[in-house]
Coordinates of C-alpha atoms and ligand atoms in Angstrom, one line a residue:
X1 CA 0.0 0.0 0.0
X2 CA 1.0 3.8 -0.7
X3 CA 0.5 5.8 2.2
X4 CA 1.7 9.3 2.9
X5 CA 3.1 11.3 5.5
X6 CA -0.7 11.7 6.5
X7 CA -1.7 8.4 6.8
X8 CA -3.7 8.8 3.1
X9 CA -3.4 5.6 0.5
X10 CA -2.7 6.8 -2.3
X11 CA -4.6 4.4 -5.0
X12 CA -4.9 6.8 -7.8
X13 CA -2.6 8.4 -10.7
X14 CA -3.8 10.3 -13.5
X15 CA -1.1 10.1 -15.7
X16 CA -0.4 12.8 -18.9
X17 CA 0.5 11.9 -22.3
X18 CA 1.2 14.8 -23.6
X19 CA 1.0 18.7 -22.1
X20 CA -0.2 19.8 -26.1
X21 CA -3.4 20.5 -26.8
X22 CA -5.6 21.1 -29.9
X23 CA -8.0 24.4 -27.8
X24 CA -6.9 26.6 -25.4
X25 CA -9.2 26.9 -23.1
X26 CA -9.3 30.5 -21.0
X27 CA -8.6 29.1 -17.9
X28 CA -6.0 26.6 -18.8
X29 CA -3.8 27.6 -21.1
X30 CA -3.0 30.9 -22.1
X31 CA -3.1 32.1 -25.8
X32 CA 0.4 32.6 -26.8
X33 CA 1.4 29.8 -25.0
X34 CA 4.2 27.9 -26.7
X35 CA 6.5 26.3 -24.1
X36 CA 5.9 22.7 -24.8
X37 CA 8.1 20.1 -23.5
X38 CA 10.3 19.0 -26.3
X39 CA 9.6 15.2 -27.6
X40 CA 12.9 13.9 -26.1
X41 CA 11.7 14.5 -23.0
X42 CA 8.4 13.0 -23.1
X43 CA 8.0 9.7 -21.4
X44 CA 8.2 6.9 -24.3
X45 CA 5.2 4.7 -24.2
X46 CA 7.0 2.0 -22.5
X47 CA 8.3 4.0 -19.7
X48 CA 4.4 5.0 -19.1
X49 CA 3.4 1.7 -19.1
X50 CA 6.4 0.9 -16.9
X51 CA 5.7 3.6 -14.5
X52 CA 2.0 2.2 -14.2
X53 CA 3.2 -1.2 -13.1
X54 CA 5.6 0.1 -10.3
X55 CA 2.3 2.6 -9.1
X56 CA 0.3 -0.8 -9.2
X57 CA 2.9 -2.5 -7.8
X58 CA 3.2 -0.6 -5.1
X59 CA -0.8 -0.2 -4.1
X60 CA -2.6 1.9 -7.1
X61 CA -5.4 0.3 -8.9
X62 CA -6.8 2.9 -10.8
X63 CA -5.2 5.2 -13.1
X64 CA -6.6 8.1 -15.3
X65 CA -4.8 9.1 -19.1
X66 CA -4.8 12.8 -19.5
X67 CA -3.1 15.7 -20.9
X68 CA -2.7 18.5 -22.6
X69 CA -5.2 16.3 -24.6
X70 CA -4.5 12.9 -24.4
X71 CA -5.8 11.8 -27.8
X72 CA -3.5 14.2 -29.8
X73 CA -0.6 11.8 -28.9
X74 CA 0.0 10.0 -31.8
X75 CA -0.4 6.2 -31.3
X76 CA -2.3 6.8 -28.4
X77 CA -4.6 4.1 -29.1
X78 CA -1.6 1.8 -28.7
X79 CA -0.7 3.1 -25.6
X80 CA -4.2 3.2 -23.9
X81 CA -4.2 -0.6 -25.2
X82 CA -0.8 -1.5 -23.7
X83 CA -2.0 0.5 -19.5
X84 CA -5.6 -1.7 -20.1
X85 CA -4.0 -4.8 -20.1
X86 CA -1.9 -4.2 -17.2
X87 CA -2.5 -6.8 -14.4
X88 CA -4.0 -5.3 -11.1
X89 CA -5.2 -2.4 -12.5
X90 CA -9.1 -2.2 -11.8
X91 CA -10.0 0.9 -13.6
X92 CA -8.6 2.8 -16.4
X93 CA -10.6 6.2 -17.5
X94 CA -9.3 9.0 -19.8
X95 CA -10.1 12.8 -19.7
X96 CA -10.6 14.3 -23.2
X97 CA -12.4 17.6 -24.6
X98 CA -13.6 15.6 -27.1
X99 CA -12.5 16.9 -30.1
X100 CA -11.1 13.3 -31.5
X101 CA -13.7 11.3 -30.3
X102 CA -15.6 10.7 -33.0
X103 CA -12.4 8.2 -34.3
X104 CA -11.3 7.0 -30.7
X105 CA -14.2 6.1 -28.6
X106 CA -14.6 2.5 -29.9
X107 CA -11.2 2.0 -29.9
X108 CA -10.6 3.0 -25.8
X109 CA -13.6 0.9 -25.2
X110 CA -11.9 -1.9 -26.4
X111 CA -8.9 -1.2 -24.9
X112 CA -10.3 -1.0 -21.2
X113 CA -11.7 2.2 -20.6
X114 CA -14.9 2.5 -18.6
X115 CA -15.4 5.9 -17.8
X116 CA -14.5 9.0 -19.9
X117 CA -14.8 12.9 -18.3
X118 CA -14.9 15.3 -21.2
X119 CA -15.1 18.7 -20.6
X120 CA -17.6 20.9 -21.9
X121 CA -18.0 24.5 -20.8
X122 CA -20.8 25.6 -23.4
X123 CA -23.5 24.2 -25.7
X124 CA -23.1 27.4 -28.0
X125 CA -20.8 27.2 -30.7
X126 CA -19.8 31.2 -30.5
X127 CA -19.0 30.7 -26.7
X128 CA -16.9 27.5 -27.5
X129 CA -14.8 29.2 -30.2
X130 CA -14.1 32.4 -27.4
X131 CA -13.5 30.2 -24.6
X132 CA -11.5 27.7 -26.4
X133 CA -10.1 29.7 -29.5
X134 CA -11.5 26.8 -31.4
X135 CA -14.6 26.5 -33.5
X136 CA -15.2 22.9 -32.3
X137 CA -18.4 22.3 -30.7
X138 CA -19.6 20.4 -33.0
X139 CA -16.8 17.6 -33.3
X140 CA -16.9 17.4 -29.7
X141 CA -20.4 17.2 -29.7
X142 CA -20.4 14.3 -32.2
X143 CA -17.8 12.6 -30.2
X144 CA -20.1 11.9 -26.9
X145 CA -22.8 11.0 -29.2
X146 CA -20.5 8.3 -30.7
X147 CA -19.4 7.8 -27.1
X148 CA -22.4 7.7 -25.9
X149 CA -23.7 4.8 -28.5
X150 CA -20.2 3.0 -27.8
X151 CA -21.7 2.2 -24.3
X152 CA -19.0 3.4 -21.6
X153 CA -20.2 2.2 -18.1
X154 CA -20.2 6.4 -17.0
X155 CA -19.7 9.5 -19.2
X156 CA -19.4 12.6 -16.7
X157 CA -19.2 16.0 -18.3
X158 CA -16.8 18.6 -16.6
X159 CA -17.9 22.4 -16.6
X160 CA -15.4 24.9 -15.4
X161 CA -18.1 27.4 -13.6
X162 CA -17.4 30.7 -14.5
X163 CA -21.0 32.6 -13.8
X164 CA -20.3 35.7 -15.9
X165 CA -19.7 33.6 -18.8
X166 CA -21.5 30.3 -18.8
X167 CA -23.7 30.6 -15.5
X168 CA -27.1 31.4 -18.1
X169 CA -26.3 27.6 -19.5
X170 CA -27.1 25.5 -16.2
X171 CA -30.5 24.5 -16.9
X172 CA -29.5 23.8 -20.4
X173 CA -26.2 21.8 -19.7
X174 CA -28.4 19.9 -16.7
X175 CA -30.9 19.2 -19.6
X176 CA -28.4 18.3 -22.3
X177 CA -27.0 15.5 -19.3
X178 CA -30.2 14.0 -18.3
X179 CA -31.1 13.4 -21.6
X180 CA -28.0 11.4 -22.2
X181 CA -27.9 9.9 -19.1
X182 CA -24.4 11.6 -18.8
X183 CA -23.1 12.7 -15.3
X184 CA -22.3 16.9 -15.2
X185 CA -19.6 18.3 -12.9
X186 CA -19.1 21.9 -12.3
X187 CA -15.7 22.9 -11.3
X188 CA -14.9 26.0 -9.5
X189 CA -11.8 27.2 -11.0
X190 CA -8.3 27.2 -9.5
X191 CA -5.2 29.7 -9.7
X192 CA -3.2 27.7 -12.1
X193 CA -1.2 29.8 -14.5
X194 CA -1.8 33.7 -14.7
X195 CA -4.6 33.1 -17.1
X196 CA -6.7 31.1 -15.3
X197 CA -6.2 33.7 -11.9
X198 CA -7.1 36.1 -14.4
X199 CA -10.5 34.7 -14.5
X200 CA -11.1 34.5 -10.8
X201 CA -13.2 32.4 -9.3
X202 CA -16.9 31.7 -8.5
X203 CA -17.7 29.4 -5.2
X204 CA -20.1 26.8 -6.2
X205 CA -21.3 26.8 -2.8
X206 CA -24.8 29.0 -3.1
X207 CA -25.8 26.9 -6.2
X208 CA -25.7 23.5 -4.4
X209 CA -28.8 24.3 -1.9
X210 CA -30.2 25.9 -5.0
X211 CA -30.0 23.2 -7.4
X212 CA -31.1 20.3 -4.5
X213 CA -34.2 22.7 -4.0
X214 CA -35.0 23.5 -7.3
X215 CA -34.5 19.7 -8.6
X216 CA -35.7 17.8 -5.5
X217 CA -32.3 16.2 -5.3
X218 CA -30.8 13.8 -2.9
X219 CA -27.1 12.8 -1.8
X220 CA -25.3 10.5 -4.5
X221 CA -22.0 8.4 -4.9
X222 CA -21.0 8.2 -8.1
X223 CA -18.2 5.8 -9.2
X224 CA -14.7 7.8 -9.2
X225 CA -13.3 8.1 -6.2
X226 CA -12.4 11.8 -7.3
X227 CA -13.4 15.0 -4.7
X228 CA -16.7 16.1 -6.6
X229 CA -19.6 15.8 -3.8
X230 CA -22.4 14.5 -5.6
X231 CA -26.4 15.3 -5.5
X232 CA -28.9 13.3 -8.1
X233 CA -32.7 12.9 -8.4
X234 CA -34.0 10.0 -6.2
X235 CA -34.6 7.0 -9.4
X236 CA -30.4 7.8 -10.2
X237 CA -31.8 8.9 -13.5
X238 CA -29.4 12.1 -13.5
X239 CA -26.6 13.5 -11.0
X240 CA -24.7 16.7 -10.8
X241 CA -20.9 16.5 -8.8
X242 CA -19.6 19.6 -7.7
X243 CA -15.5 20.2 -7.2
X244 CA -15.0 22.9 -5.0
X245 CA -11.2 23.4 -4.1
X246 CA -11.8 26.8 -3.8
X247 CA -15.1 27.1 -1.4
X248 CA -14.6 23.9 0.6
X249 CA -11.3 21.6 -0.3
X250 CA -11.7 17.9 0.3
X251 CA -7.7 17.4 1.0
X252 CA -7.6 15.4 3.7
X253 CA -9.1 12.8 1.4
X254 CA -6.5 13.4 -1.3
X255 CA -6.0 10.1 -2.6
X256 CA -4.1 10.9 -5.7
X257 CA -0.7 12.0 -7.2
X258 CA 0.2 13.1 -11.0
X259 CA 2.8 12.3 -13.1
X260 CA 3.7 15.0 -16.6
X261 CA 4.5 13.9 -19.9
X262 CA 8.0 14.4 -18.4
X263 CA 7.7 12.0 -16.1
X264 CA 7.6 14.8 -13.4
X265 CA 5.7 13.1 -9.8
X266 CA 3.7 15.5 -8.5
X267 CA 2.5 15.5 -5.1
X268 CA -0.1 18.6 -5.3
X269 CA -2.2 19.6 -7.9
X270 CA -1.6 22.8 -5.7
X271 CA 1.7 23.1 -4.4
X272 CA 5.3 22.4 -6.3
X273 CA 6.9 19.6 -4.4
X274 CA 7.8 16.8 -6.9
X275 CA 10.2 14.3 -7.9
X276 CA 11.5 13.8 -11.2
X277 CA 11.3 9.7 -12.1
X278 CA 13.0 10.6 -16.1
X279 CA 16.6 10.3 -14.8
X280 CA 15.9 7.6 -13.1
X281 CA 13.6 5.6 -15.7
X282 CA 16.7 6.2 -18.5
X283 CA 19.5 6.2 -15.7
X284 CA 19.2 2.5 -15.2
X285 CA 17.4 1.9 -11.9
X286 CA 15.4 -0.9 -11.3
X287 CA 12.0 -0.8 -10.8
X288 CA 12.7 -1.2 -6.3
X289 CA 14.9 1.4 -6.6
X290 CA 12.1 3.6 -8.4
X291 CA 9.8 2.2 -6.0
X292 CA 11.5 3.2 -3.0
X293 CA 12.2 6.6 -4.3
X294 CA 8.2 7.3 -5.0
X295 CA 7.4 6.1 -1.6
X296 CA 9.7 8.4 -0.1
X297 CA 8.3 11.0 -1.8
X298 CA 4.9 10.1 -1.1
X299 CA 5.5 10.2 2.5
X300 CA 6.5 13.9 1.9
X301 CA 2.9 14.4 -0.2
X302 CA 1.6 18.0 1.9
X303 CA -1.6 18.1 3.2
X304 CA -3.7 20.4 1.5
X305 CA -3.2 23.3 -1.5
X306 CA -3.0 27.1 -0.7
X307 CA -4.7 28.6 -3.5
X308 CA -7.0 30.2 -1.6
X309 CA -3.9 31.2 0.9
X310 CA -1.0 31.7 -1.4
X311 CA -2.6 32.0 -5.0
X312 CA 0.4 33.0 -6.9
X313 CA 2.4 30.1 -5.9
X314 CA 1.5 27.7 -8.9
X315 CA 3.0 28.9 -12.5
X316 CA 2.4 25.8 -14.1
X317 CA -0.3 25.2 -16.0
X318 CA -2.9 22.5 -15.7
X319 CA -1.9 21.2 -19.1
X320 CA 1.3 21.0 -18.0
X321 CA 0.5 19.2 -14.8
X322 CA -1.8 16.5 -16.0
X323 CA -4.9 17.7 -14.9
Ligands
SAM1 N1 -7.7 18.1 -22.3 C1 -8.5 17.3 -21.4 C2 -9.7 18.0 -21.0 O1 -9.9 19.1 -21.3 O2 -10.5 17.3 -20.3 C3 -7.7 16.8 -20.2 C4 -6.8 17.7 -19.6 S1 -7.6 19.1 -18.8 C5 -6.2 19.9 -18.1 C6 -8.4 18.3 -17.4 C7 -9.4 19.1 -16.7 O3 -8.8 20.2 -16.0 C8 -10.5 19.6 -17.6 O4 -11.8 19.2 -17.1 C9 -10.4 21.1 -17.4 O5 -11.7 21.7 -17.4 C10 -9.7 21.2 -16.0 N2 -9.0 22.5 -15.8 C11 -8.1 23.0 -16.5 N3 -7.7 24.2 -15.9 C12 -8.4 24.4 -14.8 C13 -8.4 25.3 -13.8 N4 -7.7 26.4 -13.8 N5 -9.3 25.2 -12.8 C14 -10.1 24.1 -12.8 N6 -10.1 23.1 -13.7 C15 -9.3 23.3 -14.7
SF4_2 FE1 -6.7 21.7 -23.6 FE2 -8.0 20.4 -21.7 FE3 -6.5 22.6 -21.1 FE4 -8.7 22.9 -22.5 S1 -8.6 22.1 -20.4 S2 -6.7 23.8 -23.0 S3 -8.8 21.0 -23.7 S4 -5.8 20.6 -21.8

């Protein structure tokens, strides 16, 4: 078992592919941004799927592919094939926008994953291309219909709250989900970058009585593990999760850790202590070496963020990070 400093098990890894992206969202990444990692530093497939099996071996059952945008990694199909078949692991999901669903969903159902979170900040095309710089609504769109179709066990649909510019889209987004049977998240945004503090952000707090009023709803658990707090309507038909780092953080529940494209462990989505596994990975250690070197940094994993405390203190973005 993986346990920190804190007496936390650590079962979960969402692991990035790649820190590109084919949108820039506002609040991830900023416009001009262009400091991508260069490809000889990115983890080869097999050290990913290397890294997975010493994070299994050690304790973690459930890992997450993410990005930058995962599916923009070319081959990526291969890969996702290569972490499903992994002994031990009990659940493999993905976080996408979307964009590139249309030609990967079959493929990643094959290949093991169950559950796919896609984001989705807006159902109107002219608020998609200002948010994300992208005219791509529609592909993305498509993409949970064929996803949809393809039957994953749970589709959840993650919705970055920012009230001056998509708060007039709950109902419909809460429509738009019960209709597919799709689970909706609303995020509250964190200071991750300067663009996303440009943005600020909105506690999600006020609009949890609201919505449990309005909708009749009752306390869910939805399959994840993740910190959203969930509320649904009595027959399970439809449930909304809310992720509030912001207005009420869940860390002493943490169960997680990230690794980057560059094979960068971090500890905190929040704070900056990490260690690097590349030099070891290409340095020749053996996978106890490796081992003993994440558990020790585990053990160091701190106990909460500071964004509301310390805001400035995370440059990175989340693409970067592996969010
Ligand atoms: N590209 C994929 C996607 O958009 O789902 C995976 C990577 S993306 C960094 C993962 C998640 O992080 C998305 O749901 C996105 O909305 C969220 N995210 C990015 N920046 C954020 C921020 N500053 N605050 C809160 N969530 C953020
Ligand atoms: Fe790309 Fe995802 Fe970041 Fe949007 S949130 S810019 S889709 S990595």
């Amino acid at each position: 078992m993986l346990i920190d400093g804190c007496g936390r098990r650590i079962d979960y890894l969402r692991l990035s592919v790649t820190d590109r992206c084919d949108l820039r969202c506002a609040y991830c990444m900023p416009p001009e941004f262009d400091s991508y990692e260069i490809p000889d530093n990115w983890l080869s497939f097999s050290e990913i799927v290397r890294i997975c099996r010493i994070f299994i071996d050690l304790g973690v059952s459930r890992v997450r592919l993410t990005g930058g945008e995962p599916l923009v990694r070319s081959r990526i199909g291969d890969l996702v094939q290569d972490v499903g078949q992994l002994p031990g692991l009990n659940d493999l999901s993905l976080s996408t926008n979307g964009t590139r669903l249309t030609q990967f969903a079959s493929k990643l159902l094959a290949s093991g994953v169950t559950r796919l979170n896609v984001s989705l900040d807006t159902l109107s095309p002219v608020r998609f291309l200002t948010l994300t710089r992208r005219d791509a609504l529609h592909d993305v769109l498509a993409g949970l219909e064929v996803a949809r179709e393809s039957g994953f066990r749970l589709i959840k649909i993650n919705m970055v709250w920012l009230p001056e510019f998509n708060g007039d889209e709950l109902d419909a987004m809460i429509k738009y989900c019960m209709e597919r049977n799709f689970v909706l998240r609303l995020i509250e945004n964190m200071p991750m970058g300067d663009s996303a503090r440009q943005l600020g952000s909105s506690s999600l707090q006020p609009l949890i009585g609201q919505l449990r009023e309005r909708f009749h709803l009752v306390d869910h658990i939805v399959a994840g593990g993740g910190p959203a707090r969930y509320l649904g309507t009595p027959d399970r038909s439809f449930s909304v999760g809310f992720i509030t780092p912001m207005s009420q953080h869940f860390c002493e529940a943490c169960n997680r850790v990230r690794v980057s494209v560059t094979g960068r462990l971090h500890l905190c989505l929040g704070q900056n202590d990490h260690l690097e596994l590349l030099p070891m990975l290409r340095g020749g250690s053996p996978d106890h070496e490796i081992a003993n070197q994440i558990r020790a940094a585990v053990m160091q994993k701190p106990l909460s963020h500071e964004f509301q405390k310390n805001p400035m203190k995370v440059v990175r973005i989340m693409a970067s990070t592996g969010g």
